[in-house]
mmCIF file of C-alpha atoms in Angstrom:
data_model
loop_
_atom_site.group_PDB
_atom_site.id
_atom_site.type_symbol
_atom_site.label_atom_id
_atom_site.label_comp_id
_atom_site.label_asym_id
_atom_site.label_seq_id
_atom_site.Cartn_x
_atom_site.Cartn_y
_atom_site.Cartn_z
ATOM 1 C CA MET A 222 5.147 -12.786 -0.305
ATOM 2 C CA PRO A 223 8.019 -10.909 1.384
ATOM 3 C CA ARG A 224 8.159 -11.284 5.158
ATOM 4 C CA PHE A 225 8.021 -7.513 5.718
ATOM 5 C CA VAL A 226 4.462 -7.393 4.341
ATOM 6 C CA PHE A 227 2.893 -9.084 7.383
ATOM 7 C CA PRO A 228 4.228 -6.542 9.931
ATOM 8 C CA LEU A 229 3.280 -3.775 7.499
ATOM 9 C CA LEU A 230 -0.287 -5.061 7.306
ATOM 10 C CA ALA A 231 -0.486 -5.260 11.110
ATOM 11 C CA ILE A 232 0.503 -1.609 11.310
ATOM 12 C CA LEU A 233 -2.100 -0.641 8.721
ATOM 13 C CA LEU A 234 -4.802 -2.489 10.644
ATOM 14 C CA ALA A 235 -4.059 -0.218 13.606
ATOM 15 C CA ILE A 236 -4.672 2.907 11.503
ATOM 16 C CA PRO A 237 -8.051 4.482 12.219
ATOM 17 C CA PRO A 238 -10.594 4.799 9.406
ATOM 18 C CA ALA A 239 -10.297 7.734 7.021
ATOM 19 C CA PRO A 240 -12.710 10.151 8.772
ATOM 20 C CA ALA A 241 -10.652 10.014 11.974
ATOM 21 C CA LEU A 242 -7.469 10.825 10.060
ATOM 22 C CA ALA A 243 -9.113 13.685 8.196
ATOM 23 C CA GLN A 244 -9.950 15.380 11.503
ATOM 24 C CA GLY A 245 -6.301 15.290 12.580
ATOM 25 C CA ARG A 246 -3.280 16.840 10.907
ATOM 26 C CA ALA A 247 -3.071 14.301 8.069
ATOM 27 C CA THR A 248 -5.106 14.785 4.916
ATOM 28 C CA LEU A 249 -5.919 11.670 2.936
ATOM 29 C CA ILE A 250 -5.916 11.574 -0.837
ATOM 30 C CA CYS A 251 -8.798 9.377 -1.966
ATOM 31 C CA GLY A 252 -10.595 8.681 -5.216
ATOM 32 C CA GLN A 253 -12.074 5.981 -7.372
ATOM 33 C CA ARG A 254 -9.809 2.942 -7.548
ATOM 34 C CA ASP A 255 -9.237 2.963 -11.309
ATOM 35 C CA GLN A 256 -8.253 6.642 -11.279
ATOM 36 C CA ILE A 257 -5.841 6.279 -8.340
ATOM 37 C CA LEU A 258 -4.198 3.157 -9.787
ATOM 38 C CA GLY A 259 -3.944 4.828 -13.187
ATOM 39 C CA GLN A 260 -2.027 7.711 -11.630
ATOM 40 C CA LEU A 261 0.317 5.356 -9.774
ATOM 41 C CA ARG A 262 0.992 3.517 -13.027
ATOM 42 C CA THR A 263 1.413 6.482 -15.398
ATOM 43 C CA ARG A 264 3.077 9.046 -13.125
ATOM 44 C CA PHE A 265 5.298 6.756 -11.068
ATOM 45 C CA GLY A 266 5.490 3.481 -13.001
ATOM 46 C CA GLU A 267 4.223 1.597 -9.949
ATOM 47 C CA GLU A 268 2.691 -1.863 -10.220
ATOM 48 C CA LEU A 269 0.962 -4.070 -7.653
ATOM 49 C CA ARG A 270 3.477 -5.994 -5.496
ATOM 50 C CA ALA A 271 1.507 -7.257 -2.477
ATOM 51 C CA THR A 272 -2.072 -7.371 -1.228
ATOM 52 C CA GLY A 273 -3.936 -8.297 1.941
ATOM 53 C CA LEU A 274 -7.255 -7.890 3.723
ATOM 54 C CA ALA A 275 -7.776 -5.377 6.514
ATOM 55 C CA GLY A 276 -10.904 -6.764 8.075
ATOM 56 C CA PRO A 277 -13.942 -7.733 6.030
ATOM 57 C CA THR A 278 -14.316 -4.410 4.181
ATOM 58 C CA ARG A 279 -10.861 -3.146 3.162
ATOM 59 C CA ILE A 280 -8.055 -4.282 0.878
ATOM 60 C CA VAL A 281 -4.500 -3.096 1.549
ATOM 61 C CA GLU A 282 -2.118 -3.047 -1.399
ATOM 62 C CA LEU A 283 1.531 -2.197 -1.956
ATOM 63 C CA PHE A 284 2.524 -0.716 -5.320
ATOM 64 C CA ALA A 285 6.141 -0.114 -6.313
ATOM 65 C CA SER A 286 8.450 0.620 -9.217
ATOM 66 C CA ASP A 287 11.872 -0.966 -9.684
ATOM 67 C CA ALA A 288 12.722 1.759 -12.217
ATOM 68 C CA THR A 289 11.994 4.773 -9.997
ATOM 69 C CA GLY A 290 12.237 3.182 -6.536
ATOM 70 C CA SER A 291 8.929 4.772 -5.500
ATOM 71 C CA TRP A 292 6.326 2.862 -3.479
ATOM 72 C CA THR A 293 2.756 3.509 -2.312
ATOM 73 C CA ILE A 294 0.424 1.776 0.128
ATOM 74 C CA THR A 295 -3.297 2.046 -0.586
ATOM 75 C CA VAL A 296 -6.467 0.993 1.217
ATOM 76 C CA THR A 297 -9.592 0.298 -0.842
ATOM 77 C CA SER A 298 -13.087 0.090 0.652
ATOM 78 C CA VAL A 299 -15.935 -2.034 -0.680
ATOM 79 C CA ASP A 300 -17.466 1.023 -2.362
ATOM 80 C CA GLY A 301 -14.408 1.325 -4.627
ATOM 81 C CA THR A 302 -12.865 4.297 -2.853
ATOM 82 C CA THR A 303 -9.076 3.997 -2.696
ATOM 83 C CA CYS A 304 -7.001 6.122 -0.305
ATOM 84 C CA LEU A 305 -3.249 6.676 -0.340
ATOM 85 C CA MET A 306 -1.952 5.743 3.108
ATOM 86 C CA ALA A 307 1.825 6.041 2.714
ATOM 87 C CA SER A 308 4.437 6.505 0.016
ATOM 88 C CA GLY A 309 8.166 6.862 -0.295
ATOM 89 C CA GLN A 310 11.363 6.148 -2.194
ATOM 90 C CA ASN A 311 14.101 3.516 -2.367
ATOM 91 C CA TYR A 312 11.829 0.489 -2.690
ATOM 92 C CA GLN A 313 13.738 -2.780 -2.602
ATOM 93 C CA ALA A 314 12.102 -6.157 -3.036
ATOM 94 C CA THR A 315 13.321 -8.896 -0.751
ATOM 95 C CA ALA A 316 13.204 -12.608 -1.388
ATOM 96 C CA PRO A 317 11.364 -14.702 1.185
ATOM 97 C CA GLN A 318 13.665 -16.554 3.588
ATOM 98 C CA PRO A 319 13.246 -20.288 4.092
ATOM 99 C CA PRO A 320 11.534 -21.161 7.397
ATOM 100 C CA GLY A 321 13.982 -21.177 10.282
ATOM 101 C CA GLU A 322 16.505 -18.930 8.518
ATOM 102 C CA PRO A 323 17.537 -15.713 10.263
ATOM 103 C CA THR A 324 16.161 -12.539 8.676
#
């Protein structure tokens, strides 16, 4: 797994749960997991690239497309609700560095 994923997951763990975000300026896009992932696949060509746990009840995933350069980070709860947390362009995969090598 690329080394950038661990700092990314630490940042996502610091994000408050969805209701707290909905009360602020940000509006979350959420839906059933299969529908959200279907849209990422068909509209943007994104496929799963990395995954991790955010506590005992949430899964954080990174989806990306080499063809379009788009990327999306999702958080899925145990009830199957998936929310889009971040997205962007210019995705570039990086190879893991051997231990002790500078990054």
